[in-house]
Short mmCIF file of C-alpha atoms in Angstrom, two decimals:
data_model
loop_
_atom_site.label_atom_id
_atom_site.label_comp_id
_atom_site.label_asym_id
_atom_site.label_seq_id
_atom_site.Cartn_x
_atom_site.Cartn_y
_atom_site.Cartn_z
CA UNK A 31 105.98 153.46 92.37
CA UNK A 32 103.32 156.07 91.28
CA UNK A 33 104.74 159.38 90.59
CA UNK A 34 102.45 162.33 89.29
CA UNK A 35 103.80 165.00 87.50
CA UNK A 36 103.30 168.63 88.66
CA UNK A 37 103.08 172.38 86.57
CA UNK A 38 105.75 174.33 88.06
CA UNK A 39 105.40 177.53 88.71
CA UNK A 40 108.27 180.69 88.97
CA UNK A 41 111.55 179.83 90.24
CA UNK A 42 111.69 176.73 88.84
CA UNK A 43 110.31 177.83 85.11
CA UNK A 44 113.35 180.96 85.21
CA UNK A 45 115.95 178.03 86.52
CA UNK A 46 115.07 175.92 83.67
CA UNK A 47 114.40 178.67 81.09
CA UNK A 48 112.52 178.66 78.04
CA UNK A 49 111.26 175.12 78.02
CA UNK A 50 107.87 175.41 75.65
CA UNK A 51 107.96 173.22 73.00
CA UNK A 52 109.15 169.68 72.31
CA UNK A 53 107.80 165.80 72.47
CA UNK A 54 104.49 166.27 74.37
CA UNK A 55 104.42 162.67 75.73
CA UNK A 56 108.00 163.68 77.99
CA UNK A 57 107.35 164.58 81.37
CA UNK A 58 109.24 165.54 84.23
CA UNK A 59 108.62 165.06 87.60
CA UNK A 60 110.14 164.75 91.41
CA UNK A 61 107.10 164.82 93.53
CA UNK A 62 103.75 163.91 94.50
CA UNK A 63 100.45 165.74 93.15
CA UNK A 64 100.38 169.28 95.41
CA UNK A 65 98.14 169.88 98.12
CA UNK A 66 99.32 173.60 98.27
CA UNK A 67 100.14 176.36 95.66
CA UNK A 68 103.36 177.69 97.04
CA UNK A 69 105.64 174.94 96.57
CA UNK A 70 107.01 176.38 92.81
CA UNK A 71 110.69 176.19 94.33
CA UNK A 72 109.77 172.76 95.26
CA UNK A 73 108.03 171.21 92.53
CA UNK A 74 109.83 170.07 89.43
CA UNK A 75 109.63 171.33 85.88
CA UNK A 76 106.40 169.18 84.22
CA UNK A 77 105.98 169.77 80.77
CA UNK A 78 108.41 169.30 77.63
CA UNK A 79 112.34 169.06 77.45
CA UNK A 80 114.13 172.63 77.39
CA UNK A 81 114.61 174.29 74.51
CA UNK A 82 118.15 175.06 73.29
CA UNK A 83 118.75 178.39 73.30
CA UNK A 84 119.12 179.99 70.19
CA UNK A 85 121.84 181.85 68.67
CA UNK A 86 121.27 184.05 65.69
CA UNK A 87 124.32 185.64 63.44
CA UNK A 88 124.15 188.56 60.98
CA UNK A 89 126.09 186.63 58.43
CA UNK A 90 124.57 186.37 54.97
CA UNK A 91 125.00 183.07 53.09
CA UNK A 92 127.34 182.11 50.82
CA UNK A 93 126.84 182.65 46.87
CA UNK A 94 126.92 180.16 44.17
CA UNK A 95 130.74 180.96 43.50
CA UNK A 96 131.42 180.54 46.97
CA UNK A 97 129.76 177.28 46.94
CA UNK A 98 131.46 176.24 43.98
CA UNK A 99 134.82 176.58 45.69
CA UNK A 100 133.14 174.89 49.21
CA UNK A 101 131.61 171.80 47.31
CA UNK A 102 133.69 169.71 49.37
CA UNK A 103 133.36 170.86 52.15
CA UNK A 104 129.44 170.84 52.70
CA UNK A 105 129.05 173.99 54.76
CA UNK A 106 127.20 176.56 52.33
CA UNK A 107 123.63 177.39 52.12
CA UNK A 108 123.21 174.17 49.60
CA UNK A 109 124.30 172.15 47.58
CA UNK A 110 126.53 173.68 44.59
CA UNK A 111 124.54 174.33 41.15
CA UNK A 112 125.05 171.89 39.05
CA UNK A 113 126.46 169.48 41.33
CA UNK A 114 124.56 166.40 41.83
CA UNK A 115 124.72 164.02 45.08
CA UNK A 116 126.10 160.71 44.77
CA UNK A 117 123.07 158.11 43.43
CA UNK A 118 122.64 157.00 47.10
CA UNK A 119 119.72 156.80 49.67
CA UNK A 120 117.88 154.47 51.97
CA UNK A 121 114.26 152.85 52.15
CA UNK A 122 113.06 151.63 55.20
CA UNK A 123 114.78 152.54 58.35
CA UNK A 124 117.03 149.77 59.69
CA UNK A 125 116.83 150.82 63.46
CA UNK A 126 114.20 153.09 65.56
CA UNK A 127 116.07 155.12 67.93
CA UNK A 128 114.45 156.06 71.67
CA UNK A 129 115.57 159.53 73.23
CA UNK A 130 115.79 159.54 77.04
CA UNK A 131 113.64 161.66 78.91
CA UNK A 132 116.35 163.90 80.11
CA UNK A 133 117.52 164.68 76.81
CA UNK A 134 117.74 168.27 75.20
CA UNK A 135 115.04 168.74 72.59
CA UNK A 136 116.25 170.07 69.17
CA UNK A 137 112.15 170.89 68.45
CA UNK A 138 112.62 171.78 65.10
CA UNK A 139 109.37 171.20 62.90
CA UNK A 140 110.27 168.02 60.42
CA UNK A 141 111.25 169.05 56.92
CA UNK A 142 109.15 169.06 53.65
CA UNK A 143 109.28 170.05 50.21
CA UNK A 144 109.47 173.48 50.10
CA UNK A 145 111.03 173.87 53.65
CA UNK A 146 113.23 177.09 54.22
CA UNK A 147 115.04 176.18 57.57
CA UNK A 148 115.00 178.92 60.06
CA UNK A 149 115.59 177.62 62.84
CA UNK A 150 119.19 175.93 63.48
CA UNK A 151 120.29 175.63 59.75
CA UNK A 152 123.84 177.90 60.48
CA UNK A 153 125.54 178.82 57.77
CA UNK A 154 122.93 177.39 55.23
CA UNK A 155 120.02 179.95 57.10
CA UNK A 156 119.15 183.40 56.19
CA UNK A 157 120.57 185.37 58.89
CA UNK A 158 122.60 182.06 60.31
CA UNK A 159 120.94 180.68 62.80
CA UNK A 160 122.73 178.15 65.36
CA UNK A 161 121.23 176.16 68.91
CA UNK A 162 123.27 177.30 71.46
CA UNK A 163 125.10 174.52 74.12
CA UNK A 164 125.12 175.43 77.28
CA UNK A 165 128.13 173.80 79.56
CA UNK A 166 126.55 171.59 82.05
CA UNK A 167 127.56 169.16 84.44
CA UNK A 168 127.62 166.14 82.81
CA UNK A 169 126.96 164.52 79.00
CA UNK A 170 124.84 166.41 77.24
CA UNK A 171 122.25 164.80 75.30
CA UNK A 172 120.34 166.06 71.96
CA UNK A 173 117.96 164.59 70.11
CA UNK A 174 116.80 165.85 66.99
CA UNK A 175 115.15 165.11 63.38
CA UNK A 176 116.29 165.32 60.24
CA UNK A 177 115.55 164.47 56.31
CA UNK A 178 116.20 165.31 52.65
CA UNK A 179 113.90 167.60 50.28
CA UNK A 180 113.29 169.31 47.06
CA UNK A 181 113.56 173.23 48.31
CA UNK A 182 111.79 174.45 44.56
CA UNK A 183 113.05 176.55 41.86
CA UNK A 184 116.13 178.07 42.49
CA UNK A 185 119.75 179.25 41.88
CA UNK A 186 119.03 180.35 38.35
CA UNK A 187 115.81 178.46 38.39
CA UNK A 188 117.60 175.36 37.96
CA UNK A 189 115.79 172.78 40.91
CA UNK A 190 118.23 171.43 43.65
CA UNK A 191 118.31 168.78 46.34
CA UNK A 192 118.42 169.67 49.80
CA UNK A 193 118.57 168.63 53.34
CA UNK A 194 117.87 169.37 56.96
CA UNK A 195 121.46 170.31 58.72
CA UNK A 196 121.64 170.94 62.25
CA UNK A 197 124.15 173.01 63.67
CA UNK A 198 124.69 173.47 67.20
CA UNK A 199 127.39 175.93 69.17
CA UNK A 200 129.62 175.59 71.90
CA UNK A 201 131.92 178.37 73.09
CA UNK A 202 134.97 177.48 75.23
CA UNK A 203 136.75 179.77 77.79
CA UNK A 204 139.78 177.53 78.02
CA UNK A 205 140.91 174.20 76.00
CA UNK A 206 138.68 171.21 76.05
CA UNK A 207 138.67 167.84 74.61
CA UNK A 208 135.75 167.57 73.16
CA UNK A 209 133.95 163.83 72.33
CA UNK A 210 130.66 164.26 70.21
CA UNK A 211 129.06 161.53 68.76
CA UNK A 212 126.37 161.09 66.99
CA UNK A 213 123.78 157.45 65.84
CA UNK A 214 120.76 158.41 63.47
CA UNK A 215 118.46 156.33 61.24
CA UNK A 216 119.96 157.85 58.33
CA UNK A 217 123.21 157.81 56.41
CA UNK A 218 125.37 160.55 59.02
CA UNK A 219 127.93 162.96 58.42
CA UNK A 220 128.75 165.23 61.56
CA UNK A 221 131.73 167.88 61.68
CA UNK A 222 133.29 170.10 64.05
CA UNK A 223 133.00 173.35 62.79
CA UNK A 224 135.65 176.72 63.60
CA UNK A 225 133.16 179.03 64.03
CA UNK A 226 135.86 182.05 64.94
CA UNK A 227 135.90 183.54 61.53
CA UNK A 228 131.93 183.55 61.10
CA UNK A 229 130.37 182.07 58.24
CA UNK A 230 132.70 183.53 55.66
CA UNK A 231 135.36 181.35 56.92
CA UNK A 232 134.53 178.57 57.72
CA UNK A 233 136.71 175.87 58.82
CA UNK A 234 136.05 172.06 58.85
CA UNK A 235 138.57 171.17 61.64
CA UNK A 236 137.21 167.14 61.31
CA UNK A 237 134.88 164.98 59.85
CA UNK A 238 133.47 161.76 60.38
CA UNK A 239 130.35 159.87 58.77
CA UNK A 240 128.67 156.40 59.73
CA UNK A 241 125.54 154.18 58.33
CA UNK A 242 122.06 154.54 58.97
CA UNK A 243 121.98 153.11 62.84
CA UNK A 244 125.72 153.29 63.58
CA UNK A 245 127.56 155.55 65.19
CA UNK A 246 129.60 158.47 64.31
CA UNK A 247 132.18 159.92 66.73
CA UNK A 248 134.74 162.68 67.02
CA UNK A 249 137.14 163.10 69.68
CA UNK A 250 139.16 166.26 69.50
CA UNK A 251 141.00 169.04 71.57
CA UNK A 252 140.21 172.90 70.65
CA UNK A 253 141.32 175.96 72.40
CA UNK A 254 139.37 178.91 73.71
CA UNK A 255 136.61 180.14 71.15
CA UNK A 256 133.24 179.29 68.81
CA UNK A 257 132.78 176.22 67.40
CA UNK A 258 129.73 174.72 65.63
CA UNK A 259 128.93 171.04 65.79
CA UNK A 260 127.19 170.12 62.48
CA UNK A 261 125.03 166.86 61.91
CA UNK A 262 123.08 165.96 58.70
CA UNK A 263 122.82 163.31 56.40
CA UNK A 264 125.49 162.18 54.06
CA UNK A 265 122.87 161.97 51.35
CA UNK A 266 121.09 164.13 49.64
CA UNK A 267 117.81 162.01 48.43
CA UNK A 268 116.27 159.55 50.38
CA UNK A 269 115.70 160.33 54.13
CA UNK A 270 112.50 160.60 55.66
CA UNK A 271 111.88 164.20 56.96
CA UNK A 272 111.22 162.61 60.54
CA UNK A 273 114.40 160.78 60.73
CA UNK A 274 115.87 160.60 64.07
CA UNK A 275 119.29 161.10 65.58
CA UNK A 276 120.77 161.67 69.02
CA UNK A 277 124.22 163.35 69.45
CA UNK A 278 125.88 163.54 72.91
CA UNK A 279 128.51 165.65 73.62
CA UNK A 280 131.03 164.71 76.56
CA UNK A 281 134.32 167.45 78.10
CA UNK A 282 131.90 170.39 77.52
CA UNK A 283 131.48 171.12 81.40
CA UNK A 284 131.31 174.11 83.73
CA UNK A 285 134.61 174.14 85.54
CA UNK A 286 135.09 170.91 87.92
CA UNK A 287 135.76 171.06 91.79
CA UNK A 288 137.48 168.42 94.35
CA UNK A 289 134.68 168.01 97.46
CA UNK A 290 136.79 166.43 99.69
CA UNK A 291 134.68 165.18 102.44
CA UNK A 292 135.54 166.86 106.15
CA UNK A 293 136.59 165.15 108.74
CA UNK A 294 133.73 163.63 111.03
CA UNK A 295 131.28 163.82 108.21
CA UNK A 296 127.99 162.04 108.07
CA UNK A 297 128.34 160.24 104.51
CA UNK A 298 124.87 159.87 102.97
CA UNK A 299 125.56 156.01 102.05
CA UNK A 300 122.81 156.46 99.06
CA UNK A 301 123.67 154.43 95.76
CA UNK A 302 124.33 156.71 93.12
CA UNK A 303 120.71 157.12 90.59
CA UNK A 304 120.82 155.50 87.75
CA UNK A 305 118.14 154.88 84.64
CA UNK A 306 115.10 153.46 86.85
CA UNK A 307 116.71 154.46 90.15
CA UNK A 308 113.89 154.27 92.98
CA UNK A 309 115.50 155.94 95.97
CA UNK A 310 114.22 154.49 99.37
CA UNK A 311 117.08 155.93 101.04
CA UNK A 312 116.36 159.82 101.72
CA UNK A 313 113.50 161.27 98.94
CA UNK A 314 111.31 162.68 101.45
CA UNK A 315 108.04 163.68 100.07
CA UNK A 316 109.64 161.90 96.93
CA UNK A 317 109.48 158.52 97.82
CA UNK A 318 107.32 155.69 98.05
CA UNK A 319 106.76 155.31 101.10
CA UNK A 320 108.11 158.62 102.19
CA UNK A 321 111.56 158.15 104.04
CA UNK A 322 114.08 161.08 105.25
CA UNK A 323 117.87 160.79 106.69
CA UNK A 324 117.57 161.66 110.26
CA UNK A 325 119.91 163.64 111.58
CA UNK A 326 121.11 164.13 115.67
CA UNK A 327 121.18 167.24 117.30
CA UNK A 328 125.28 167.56 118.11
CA UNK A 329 126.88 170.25 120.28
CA UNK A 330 129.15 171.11 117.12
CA UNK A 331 128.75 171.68 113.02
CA UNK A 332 126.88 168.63 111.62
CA UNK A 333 128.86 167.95 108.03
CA UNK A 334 126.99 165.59 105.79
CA UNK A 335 129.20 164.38 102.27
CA UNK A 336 126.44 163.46 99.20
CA UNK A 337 125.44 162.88 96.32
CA UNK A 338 123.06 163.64 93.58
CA UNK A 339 122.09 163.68 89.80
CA UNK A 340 119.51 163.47 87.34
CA UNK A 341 118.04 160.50 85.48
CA UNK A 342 115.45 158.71 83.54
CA UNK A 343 112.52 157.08 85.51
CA UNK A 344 109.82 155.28 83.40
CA UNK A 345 110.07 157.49 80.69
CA UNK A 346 109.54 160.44 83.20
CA UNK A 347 113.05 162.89 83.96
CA UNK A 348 113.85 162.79 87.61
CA UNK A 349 116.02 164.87 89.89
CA UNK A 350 117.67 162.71 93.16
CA UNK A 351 116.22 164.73 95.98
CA UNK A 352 117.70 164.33 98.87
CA UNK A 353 115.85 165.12 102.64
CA UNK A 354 117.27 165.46 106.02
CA UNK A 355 115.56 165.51 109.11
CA UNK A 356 116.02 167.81 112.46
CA UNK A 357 113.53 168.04 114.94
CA UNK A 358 114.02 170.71 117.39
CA UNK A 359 112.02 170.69 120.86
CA UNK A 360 112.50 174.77 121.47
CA UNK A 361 112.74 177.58 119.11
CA UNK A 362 116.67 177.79 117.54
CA UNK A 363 118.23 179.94 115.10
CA UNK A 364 119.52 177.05 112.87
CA UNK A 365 122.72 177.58 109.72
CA UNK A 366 121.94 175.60 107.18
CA UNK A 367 125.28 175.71 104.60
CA UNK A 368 125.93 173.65 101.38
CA UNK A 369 128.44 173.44 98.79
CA UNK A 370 127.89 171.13 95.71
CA UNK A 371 129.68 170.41 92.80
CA UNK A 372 126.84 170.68 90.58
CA UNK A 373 123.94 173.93 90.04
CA UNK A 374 121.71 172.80 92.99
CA UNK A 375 118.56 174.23 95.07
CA UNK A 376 118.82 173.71 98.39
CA UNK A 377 116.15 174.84 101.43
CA UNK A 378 114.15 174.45 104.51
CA UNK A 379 110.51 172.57 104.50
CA UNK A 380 108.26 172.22 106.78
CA UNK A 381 105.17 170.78 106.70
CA UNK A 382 103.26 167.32 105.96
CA UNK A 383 103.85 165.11 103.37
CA UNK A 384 100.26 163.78 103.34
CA UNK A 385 98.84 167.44 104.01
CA UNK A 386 100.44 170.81 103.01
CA UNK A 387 104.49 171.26 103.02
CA UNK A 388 106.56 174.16 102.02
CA UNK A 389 109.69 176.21 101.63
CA UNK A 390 110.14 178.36 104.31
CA UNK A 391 113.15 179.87 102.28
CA UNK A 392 115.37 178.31 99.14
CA UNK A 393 118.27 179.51 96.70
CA UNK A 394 120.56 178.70 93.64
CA UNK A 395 123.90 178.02 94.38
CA UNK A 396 125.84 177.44 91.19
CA UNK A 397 128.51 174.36 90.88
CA UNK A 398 131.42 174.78 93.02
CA UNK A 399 130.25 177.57 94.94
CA UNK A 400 128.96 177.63 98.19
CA UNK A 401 125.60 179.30 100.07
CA UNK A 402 124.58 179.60 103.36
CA UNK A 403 120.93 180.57 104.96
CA UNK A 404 120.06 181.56 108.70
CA UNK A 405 116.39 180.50 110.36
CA UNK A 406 114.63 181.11 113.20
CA UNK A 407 112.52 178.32 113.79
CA UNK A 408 109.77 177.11 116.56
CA UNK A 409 109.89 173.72 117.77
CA UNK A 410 108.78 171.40 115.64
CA UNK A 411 110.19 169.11 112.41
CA UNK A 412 111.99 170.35 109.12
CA UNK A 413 113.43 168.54 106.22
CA UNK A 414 116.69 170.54 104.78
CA UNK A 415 116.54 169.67 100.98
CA UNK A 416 118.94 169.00 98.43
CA UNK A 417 118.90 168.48 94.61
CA UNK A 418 119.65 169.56 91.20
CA UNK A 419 118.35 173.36 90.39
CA UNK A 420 116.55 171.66 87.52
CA UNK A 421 116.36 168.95 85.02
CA UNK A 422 119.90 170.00 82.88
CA UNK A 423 121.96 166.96 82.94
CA UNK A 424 123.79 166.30 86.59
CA UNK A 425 125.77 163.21 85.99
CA UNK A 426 124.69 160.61 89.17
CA UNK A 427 127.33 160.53 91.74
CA UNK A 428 128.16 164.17 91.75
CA UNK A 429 129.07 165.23 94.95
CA UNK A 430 128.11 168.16 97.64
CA UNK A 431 128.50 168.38 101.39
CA UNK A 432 126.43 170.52 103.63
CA UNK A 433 126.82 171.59 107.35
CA UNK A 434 124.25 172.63 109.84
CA UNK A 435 125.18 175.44 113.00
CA UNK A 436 122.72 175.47 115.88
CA UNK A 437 120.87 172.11 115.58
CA UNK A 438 122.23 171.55 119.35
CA UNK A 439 120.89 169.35 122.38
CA UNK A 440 118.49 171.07 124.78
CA UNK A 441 119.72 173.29 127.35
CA UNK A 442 117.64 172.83 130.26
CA UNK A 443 115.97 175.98 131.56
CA UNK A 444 117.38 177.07 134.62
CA UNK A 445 117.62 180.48 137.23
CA UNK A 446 120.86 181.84 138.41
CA UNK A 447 119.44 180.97 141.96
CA UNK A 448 119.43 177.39 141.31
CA UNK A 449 122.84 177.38 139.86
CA UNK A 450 124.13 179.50 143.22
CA UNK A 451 122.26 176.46 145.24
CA UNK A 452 124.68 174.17 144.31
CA UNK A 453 127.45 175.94 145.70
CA UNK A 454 125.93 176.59 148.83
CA UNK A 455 127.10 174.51 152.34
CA UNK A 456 124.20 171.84 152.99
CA UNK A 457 122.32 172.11 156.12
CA UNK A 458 123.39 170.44 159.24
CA UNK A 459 121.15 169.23 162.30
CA UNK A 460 120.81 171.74 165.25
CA UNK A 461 123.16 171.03 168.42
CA UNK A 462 121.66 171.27 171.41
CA UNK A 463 117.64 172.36 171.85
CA UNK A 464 115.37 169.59 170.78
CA UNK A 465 111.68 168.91 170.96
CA UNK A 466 112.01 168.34 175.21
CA UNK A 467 113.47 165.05 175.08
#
């Protein structure tokens, strides 16, 4: 099916926030190439993954004493002078791993002799520096780089292995349990971190390490508060500095809500998206060729039940769009109302799919709230859109229902004077008189 990706333009570059740097071959896209320049709530997000955001902490790094009295526990600015890693390493990479296109990005420049990390190295940077997890809707996917190399003279001029460790933050507003696991081409070690007491205190809460191309997982509950997830290699000499890993991180979600579908709804009957999902169902402009649920004019509130999500499509990141079709033969003021379970952008279009189509209006309506927009609209046919606000993970299958208020049948246009008619006595032939028969 060919699919063309598209620059986006405003809303859709503040919904998806600061995405300018990462793997240049990833794309993401959701529609066809534009005929107009006023679709940018429309059009998907085109160019690399997000970036994580970044979280940056006064805290100065711990000093050779300090990491003395740490050495086991791996969480100061290096290793401890004098102490030398275990005679361990690897050659060739046993395994190549492949990041999905909807993964986060961790975008940090690969290692090298000499490399001073500043840009997610935590407690081992200078201020501490930390990518910031955001809650999302589903698993959350990072893929990253790491390696081992000589940083130079240092701690008393006395040279010391290093490597690249990523640290990553998650902050909790209630207790969680938290599954992060992590498979890299390198010897792993990952650890959840207790980030409450900053980086004077740290506190290694668990710990768990796996060979090159095996996986590494944690499963653990944690209470309200900071906490750092930490992945690096469990060796210090060794590791290419372009060595992959992906972590994914599962129970860190914005706050769930039940959907129950009301009664009388229209159910969508689409089959939830999946990795190479090609939706003939409802993906408007989307789809190849272009189909839309149609949807009868009803004297009443039209409920439709959903779903949506996003997911990989031939190495391209796609959003499940989903179109629904009125067609009104006179002008009506039209409520258009949805409430998803997941951040979504929802709207009216109008237009052509082979010529120019637009928004005529669109908003954000975070997961498990609700939104509602009024139109005025002239005769004619409009798609009412829903999808994902953006190209965050959505697992597939997550649920919304909308309603529409005013999509009625047409009222025939009548006087008062024919209505009065039909109450009046019929006619009856004359008696008597005639034509002189």
């Amino acid at each position: 099916m060919p699919r063309v990706a598209i620059t986006v333009l405003t809303l859709l570059f503040l919904v998806v926030g600061t995405a300018a740097a990462g793997p240049a071959t990833v794309r993401r896209a959701d529609a066809p190439t534009a005929v107009s320049g006023t679709l940018d709530e429309l059009l998907p997000y085109a160019g690399r993954p997000p970036v994580l955001g970044k979280k940056v902490l006064p805290y100065e790094c711990l000093d050779g004493e300090a990491l003395m009295r740490q050495r086991q526990s791996l969480t100061g600015c290096s290793a401890p002078p004098g102490w030398e890693p275990r005679p361990a390493g690897i050659g060739s990479r046993d395994c190549e791993l492949v990041c999905s296109p909807c993964a986060f990005a961790e975008n940090e420049e690969n290692c090298y002799d000499g490399y001073v990390d500043n840009w997610n190295g935590g407690c081992n940077s200078t201020p501490a520096v930390f990518d910031t997890l955001f809650p999302y809707f589903g698993e959350i996917v990072v893929c990253g780089t790491s390696g081992t190399y000589e940083p130079g003279p240092r701690n008393g001029g006395r040279p010391s292995r290093d490597r690249d460790t990523d640290w990553y933050s998650i902050i909790l507003s209630e207790p969680r349990n938290i599954s992060f696991c992590c498979i890299a081409e390198f010897p792993l070690m990952i650890h959840v971190v207790d980030g409450s007491a900053g980086c004077g205190s740290p506190v290694i809460l668990e710990t768990a390490t796996a060979d090159s191309c095996e996986e590494a997982c944690i499963d653990i509950l944690i209470g309200p508060g900071e906490y750092w997830l930490w992945v690096g290699s469990s060796v210090f000499s060794g590791v290419p500095c372009d060595s992959d890993y992906i972590m994914t991180v599962n129970g860190y979600y914005q706050s769930s809500c039940d959907l129950p579908c009301p009664d009388g709804g229209i159910l969508e009957e689409e089959p939830p998206c999946e990795p190479d999902y090609d939706d003939h169902t409802n993906g408007g402009c989307n789809s190849d060729p272009y189909v839309f649920h149609h949807l009868d004019p009803l004297d009443d509130t039209i409920h439709v039940c959903g779903e949506s999500g996003v997911h990989p499509y031939q190495d391209v990141c796609y959003r499940d769009t989903d179109w629904y079709e009125i067609v009104l033969d006179e002008p009506r003021e039209i409520e258009f109302c949805v409430e998803p379970s997941f951040e979504a952008l929802y709207g009216v279009i109008s237009g052509d799919c082979d010529g120019m189509y637009t928004f005529i209006d669109s908003d954000v309506i975070q997961g498990c709230g609700s939104g509602c927009s009024q139109y005025a609209l002239d005769p004619g046919t409009y798609w009412l859109f829903v999808a994902p606000a953006s190209w965050y993970p959505v697992d597939c299958g997550s649920e919304y229902w909308l309603s529409v208020d005013g999509y009625t049948t047409l009222v025939e246009d009548v006087s008062w004077g024919s209505i009065k008619s039909l109450y009046r006595s019929p006619p009856t032939d004359p008696v008597g008189g005639g034509s002189g028969n």
